[in-house]
Coordinates of C-alpha atoms in Angstrom, one line a residue:
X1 CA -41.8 -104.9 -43.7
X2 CA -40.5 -101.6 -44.1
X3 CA -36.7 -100.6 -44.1
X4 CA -34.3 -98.1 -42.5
X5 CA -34.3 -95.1 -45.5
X6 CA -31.1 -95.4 -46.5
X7 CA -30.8 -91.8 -47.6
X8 CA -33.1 -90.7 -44.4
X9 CA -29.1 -90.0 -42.4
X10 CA -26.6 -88.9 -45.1
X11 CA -23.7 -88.8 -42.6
X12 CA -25.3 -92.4 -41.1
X13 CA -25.1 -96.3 -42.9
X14 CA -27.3 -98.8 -41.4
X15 CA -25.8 -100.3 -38.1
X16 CA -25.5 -103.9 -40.1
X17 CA -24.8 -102.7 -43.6
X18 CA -21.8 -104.8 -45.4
X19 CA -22.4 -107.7 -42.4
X20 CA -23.9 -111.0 -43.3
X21 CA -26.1 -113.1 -40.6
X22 CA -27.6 -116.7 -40.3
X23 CA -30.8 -116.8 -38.2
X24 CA -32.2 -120.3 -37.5
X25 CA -35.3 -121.6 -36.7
X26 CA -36.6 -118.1 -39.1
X27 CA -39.0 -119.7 -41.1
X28 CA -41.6 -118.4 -38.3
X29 CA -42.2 -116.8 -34.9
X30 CA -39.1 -115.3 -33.3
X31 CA -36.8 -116.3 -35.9
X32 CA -38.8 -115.0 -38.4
X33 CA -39.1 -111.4 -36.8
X34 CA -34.8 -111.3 -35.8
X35 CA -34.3 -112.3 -39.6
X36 CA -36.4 -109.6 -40.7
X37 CA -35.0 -106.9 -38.1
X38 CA -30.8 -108.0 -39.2
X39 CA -31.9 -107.3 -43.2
X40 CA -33.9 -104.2 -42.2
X41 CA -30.8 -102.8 -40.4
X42 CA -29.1 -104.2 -43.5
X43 CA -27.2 -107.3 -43.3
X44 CA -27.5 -109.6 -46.4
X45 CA -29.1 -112.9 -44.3
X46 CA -29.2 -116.8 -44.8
X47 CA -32.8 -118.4 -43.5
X48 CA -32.7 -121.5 -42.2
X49 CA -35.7 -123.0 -40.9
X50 CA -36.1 -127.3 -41.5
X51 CA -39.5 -126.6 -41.3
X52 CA -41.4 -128.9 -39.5
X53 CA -45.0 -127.6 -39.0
X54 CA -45.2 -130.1 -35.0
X55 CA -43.7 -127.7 -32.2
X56 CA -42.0 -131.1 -30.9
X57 CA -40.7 -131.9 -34.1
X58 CA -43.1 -134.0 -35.7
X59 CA -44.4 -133.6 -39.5
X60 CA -42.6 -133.5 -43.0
X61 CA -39.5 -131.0 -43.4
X62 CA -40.5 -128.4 -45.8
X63 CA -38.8 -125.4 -48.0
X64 CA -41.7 -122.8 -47.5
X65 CA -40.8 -121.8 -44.4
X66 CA -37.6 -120.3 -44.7
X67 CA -38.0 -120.0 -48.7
X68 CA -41.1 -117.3 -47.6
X69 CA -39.1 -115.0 -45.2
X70 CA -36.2 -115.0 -47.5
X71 CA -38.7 -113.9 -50.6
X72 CA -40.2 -110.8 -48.2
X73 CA -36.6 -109.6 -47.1
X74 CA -35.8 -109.6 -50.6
X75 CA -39.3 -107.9 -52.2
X76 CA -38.8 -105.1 -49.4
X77 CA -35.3 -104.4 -50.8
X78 CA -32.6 -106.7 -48.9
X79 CA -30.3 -109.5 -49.4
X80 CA -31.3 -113.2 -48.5
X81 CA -31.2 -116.6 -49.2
X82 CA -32.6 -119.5 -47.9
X83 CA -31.1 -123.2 -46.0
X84 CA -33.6 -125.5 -45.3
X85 CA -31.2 -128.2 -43.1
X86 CA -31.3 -129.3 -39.4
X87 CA -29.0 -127.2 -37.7
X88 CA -29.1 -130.1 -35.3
X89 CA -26.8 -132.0 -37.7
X90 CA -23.4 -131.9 -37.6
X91 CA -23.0 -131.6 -41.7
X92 CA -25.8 -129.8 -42.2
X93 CA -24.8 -126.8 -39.8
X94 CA -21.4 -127.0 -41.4
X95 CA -23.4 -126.4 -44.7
X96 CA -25.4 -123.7 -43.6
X97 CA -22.4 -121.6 -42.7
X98 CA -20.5 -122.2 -46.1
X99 CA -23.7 -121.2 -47.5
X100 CA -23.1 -117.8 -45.7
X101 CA -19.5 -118.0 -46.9
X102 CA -20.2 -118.5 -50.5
X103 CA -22.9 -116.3 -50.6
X104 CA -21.9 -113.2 -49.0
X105 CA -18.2 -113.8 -48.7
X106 CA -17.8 -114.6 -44.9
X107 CA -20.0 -114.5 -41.9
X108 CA -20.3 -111.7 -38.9
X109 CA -23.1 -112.8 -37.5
X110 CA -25.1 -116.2 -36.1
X111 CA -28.3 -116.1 -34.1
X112 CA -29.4 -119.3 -33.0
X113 CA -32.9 -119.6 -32.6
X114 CA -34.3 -122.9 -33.5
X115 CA -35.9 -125.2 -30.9
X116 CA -38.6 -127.7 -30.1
X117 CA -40.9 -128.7 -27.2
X118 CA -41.9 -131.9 -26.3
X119 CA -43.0 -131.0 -22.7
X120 CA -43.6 -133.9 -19.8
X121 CA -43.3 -134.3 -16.2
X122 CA -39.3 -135.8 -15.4
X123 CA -41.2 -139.1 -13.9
X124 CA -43.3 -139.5 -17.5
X125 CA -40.4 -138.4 -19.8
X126 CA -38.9 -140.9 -22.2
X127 CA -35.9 -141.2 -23.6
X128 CA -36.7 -139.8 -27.4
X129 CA -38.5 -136.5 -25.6
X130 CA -35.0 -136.2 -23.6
X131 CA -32.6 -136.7 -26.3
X132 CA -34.7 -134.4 -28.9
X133 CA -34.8 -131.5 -27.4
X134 CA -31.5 -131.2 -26.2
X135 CA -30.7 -132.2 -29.7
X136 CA -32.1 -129.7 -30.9
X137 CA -31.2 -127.0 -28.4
X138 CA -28.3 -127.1 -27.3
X139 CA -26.6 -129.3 -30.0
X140 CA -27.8 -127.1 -32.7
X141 CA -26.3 -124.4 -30.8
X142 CA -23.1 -126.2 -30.9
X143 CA -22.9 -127.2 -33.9
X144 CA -23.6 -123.2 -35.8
X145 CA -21.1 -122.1 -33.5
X146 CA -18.6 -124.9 -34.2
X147 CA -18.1 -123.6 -37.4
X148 CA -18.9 -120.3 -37.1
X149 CA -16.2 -119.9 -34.7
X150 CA -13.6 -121.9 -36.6
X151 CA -14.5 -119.8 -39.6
X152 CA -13.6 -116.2 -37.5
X153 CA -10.3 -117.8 -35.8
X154 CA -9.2 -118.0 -39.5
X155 CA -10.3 -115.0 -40.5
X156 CA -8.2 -113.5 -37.9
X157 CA -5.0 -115.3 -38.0
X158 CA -5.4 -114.1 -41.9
X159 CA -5.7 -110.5 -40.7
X160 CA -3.2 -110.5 -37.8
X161 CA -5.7 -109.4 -35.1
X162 CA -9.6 -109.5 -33.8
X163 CA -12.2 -109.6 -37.1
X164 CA -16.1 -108.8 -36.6
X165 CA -18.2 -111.8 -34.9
X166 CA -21.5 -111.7 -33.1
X167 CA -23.2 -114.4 -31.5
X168 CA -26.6 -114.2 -30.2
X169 CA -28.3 -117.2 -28.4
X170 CA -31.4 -118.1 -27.0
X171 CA -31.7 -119.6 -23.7
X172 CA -35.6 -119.1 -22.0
X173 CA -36.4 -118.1 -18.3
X174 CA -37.5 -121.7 -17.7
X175 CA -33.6 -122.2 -17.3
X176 CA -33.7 -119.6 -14.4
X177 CA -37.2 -120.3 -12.9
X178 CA -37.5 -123.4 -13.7
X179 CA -40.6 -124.9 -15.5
X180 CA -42.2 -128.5 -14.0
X181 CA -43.6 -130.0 -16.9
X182 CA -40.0 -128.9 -19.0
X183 CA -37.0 -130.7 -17.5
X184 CA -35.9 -131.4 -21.1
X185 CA -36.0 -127.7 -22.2
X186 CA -35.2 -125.9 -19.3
X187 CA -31.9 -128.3 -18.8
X188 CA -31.0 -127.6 -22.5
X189 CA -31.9 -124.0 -22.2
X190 CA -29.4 -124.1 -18.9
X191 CA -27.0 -125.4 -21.3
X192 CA -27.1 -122.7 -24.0
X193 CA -25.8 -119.9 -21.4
X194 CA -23.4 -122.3 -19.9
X195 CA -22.1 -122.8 -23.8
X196 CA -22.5 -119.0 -24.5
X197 CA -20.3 -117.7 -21.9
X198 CA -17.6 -120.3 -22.4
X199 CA -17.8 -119.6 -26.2
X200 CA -17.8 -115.6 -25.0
X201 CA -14.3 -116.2 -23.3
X202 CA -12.8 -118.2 -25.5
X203 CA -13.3 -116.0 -29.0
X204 CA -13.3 -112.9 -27.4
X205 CA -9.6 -112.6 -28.1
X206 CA -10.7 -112.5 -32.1
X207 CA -12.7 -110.1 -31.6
X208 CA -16.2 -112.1 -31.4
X209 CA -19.0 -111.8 -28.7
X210 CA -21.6 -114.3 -27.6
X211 CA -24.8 -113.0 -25.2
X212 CA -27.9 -115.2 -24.8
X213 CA -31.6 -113.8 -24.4
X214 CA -34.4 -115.0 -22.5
X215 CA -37.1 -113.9 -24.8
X216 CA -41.2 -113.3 -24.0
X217 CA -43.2 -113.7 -27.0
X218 CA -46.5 -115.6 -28.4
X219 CA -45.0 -118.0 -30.7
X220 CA -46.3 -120.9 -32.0
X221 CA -44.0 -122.7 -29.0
X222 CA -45.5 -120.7 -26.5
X223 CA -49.3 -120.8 -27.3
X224 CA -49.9 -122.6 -24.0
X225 CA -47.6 -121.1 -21.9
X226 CA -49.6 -117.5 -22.5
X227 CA -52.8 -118.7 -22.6
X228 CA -55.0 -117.2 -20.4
X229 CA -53.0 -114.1 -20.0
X230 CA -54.0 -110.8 -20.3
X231 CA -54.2 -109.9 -24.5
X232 CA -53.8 -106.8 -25.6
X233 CA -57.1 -104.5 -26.1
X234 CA -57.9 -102.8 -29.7
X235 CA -55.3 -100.3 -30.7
X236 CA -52.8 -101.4 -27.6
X237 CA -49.2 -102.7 -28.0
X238 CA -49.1 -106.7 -27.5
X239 CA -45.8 -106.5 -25.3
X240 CA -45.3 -110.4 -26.1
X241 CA -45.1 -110.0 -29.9
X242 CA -42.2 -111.6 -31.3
X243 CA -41.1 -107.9 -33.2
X244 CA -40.5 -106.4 -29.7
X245 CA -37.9 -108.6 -29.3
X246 CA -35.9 -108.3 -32.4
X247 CA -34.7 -105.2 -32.2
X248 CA -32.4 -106.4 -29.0
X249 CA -30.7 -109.0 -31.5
X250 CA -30.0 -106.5 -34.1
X251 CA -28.3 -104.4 -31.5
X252 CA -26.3 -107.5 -30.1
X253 CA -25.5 -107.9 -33.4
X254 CA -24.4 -104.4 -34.3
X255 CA -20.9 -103.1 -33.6
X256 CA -22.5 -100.7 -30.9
X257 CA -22.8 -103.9 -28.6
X258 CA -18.8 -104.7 -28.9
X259 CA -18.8 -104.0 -25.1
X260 CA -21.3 -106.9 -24.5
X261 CA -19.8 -110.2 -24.0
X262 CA -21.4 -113.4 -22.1
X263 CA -24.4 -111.5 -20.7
X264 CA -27.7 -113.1 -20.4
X265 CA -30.7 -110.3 -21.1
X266 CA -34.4 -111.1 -20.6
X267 CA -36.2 -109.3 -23.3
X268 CA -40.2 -108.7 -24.1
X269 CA -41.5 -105.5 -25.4
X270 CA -40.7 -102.8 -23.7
X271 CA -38.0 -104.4 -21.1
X272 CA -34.4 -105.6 -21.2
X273 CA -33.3 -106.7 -18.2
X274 CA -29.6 -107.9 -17.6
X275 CA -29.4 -111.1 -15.4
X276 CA -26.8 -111.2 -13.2
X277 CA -24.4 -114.0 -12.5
X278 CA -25.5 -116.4 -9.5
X279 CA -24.0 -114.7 -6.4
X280 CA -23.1 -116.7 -2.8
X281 CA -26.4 -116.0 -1.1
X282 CA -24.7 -117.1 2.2
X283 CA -21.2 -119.0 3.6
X284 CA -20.8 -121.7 6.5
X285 CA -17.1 -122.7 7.5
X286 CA -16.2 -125.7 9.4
X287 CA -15.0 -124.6 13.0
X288 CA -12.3 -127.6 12.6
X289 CA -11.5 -127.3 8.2
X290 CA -13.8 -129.5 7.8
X291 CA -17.6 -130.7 8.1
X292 CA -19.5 -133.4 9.4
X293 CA -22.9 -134.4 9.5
X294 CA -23.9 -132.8 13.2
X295 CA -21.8 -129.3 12.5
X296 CA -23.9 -129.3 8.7
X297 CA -26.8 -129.6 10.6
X298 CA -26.5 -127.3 12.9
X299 CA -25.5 -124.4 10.4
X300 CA -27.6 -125.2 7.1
X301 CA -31.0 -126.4 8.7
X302 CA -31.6 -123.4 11.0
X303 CA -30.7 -121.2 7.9
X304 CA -33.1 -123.4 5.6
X305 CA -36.2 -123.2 8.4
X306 CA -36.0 -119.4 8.0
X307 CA -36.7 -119.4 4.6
X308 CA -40.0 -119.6 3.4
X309 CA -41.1 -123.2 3.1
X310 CA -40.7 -124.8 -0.2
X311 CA -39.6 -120.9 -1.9
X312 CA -39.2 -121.3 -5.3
X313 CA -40.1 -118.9 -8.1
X314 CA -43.1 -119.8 -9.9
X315 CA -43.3 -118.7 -13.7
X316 CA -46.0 -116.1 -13.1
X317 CA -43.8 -114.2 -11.0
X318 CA -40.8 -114.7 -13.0
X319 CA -42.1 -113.5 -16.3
X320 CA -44.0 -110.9 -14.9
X321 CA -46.9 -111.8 -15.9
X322 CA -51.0 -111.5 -14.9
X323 CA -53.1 -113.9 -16.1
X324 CA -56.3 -112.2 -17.8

């Protein structure tokens, strides 16, 4: 891991110097690399990571996860400490921010990374693999930014006006696409960006921001979804390596972003793209106020017919991906 020089620009600090940041999920993969990019742009950073070793959640908790990234950031020169909680518990996300708090003085920044799979058709899926991973997802989401957010609001009414507060979630394009085999994740992944941009209005008055990315990357919760694609030949750039999408949370993260507010990015090596909002794609009016079943028939099936039969996007053509 190598740092921004700190005396390389002498009329230049590091775009996160003096901010502290909680990443979850960092003991590996994604959250790993974002926790890594936030100290190397020089924010002092809490680890969490529970530490399960199962993608869907399954094995013992452990400490060497998150306990391992927070060593490197701190043998490369930077500030960090590690929380080793559920972020999926109410208490335990409360403690992982007061560990921020205590540690570094206040908070500026919360990425929210952690997740699990537990992948099955919607006519197979039990209960437990429904309830997890929106547990998981889109609770542990809620539950950082719970208190997170409480935490800037009085910050702010102690200063009089906005304080610094970035929020950076992580939805996935099976929210957009949609994935067959995912209703579970895609439907909690949904809910992230629907929490995002409701948490981007509602704090941007204090002067925080929420955005959500869709990232690309070979991950240990992906390993199935990019097998088979095209890998990256000797000395070639792996676009889908977790470090290529880092560097668009530490900007999010950075006050250069403060004009980015509820945006939803899709992210892998070298492409950001910015989604746009869902737009009317077409309009039908009742010719008396109001519709019945003839008249709806009459205007949405001919529209429907036109359209080619069953259109949906399919992930390959979604991610942008080849298979190899």
């Amino acid at each position: 891991m190598e740092f921004v020089e700190r005396g390389a620009f002498p009329h230049m600090s590091l775009p996160l110097e003096g901010l502290a940041a909680v990443v979850t999920g960092a003991g590996r993969g994604l959250g790993r690399a974002e926790a890594l990019e936030l100290a190397r742009l020089g924010a002092s950073v809490v680890v969490n990571d529970f530490g399960q070793p199962g993608r869907d959640g399954s094995g013992a908790a452990s400490a060497a996860p998150a306990e391992e990234v927070a060593a490197e950031i701190r043998e490369a020169g930077g500030k960090a400490v590690a929380h080793t909680g559920d972020v999926a518990d109410h208490q335990q996300a409360r403690e992982l921010v007061e560990l921020a708090i205590d540690t570094y003085g206040k908070l500026d920044i919360l990425v929210n990374n952690a997740g699990i799979l537990r992948d099955r058709m919607i006519f197979s899926m039990s209960e437990d693999e429904w309830d997890s991973v929106i547990r998981v997802h889109l609770k542990g989401h809620f539950n950082t930014i719970r208190f997170a957010s409480a935490h800037w609001r009085e910050r702010s009414k102690e200063a009089g006006g906005p304080v610094y507060g970035r929020i950076v979630n992580t939805s996935s394009e099976a929210f957009l696409a949609g994935s067959a085999g995912q209703p579970n994740y895609a439907a909690a992944k949904g809910g992230v960006v629907g929490l995002t941009t409701s948490t981007a209005l509602a704090l941007r008055k204090y002067g925080v921001t929420a955005n959500a990315i869709c990232p690309r990357a070979r991950t240990r919760m992906t390993s199935d979804v990019f097998a088979g694609f095209a890998e990256p030949g000797a000395g070639e750039v792996d676009p889908l390596a977790p470090e290529h999408v880092a560097p668009l949370v530490g900007y999010l993260a950075s006050p250069a972003a403060r004009r980015v507010n509820g945006q939803v990015l899709v992210v892998h090596g070298g492409m950001v793209a910015v989604v746009e909002r869902p737009r009317v794609a077409a309009q039908f009016d009742a010719a008396g106020g109001v519709f019945g079943f003839a008249e709806l028939d009459e205007a949405l099936s001919p529209y429907f017919a036109s359209r080619p039969e069953g259109e949906t996007f399919g992930a390959a053509e979604v991610l942008g991906l080849r298979r190899g």
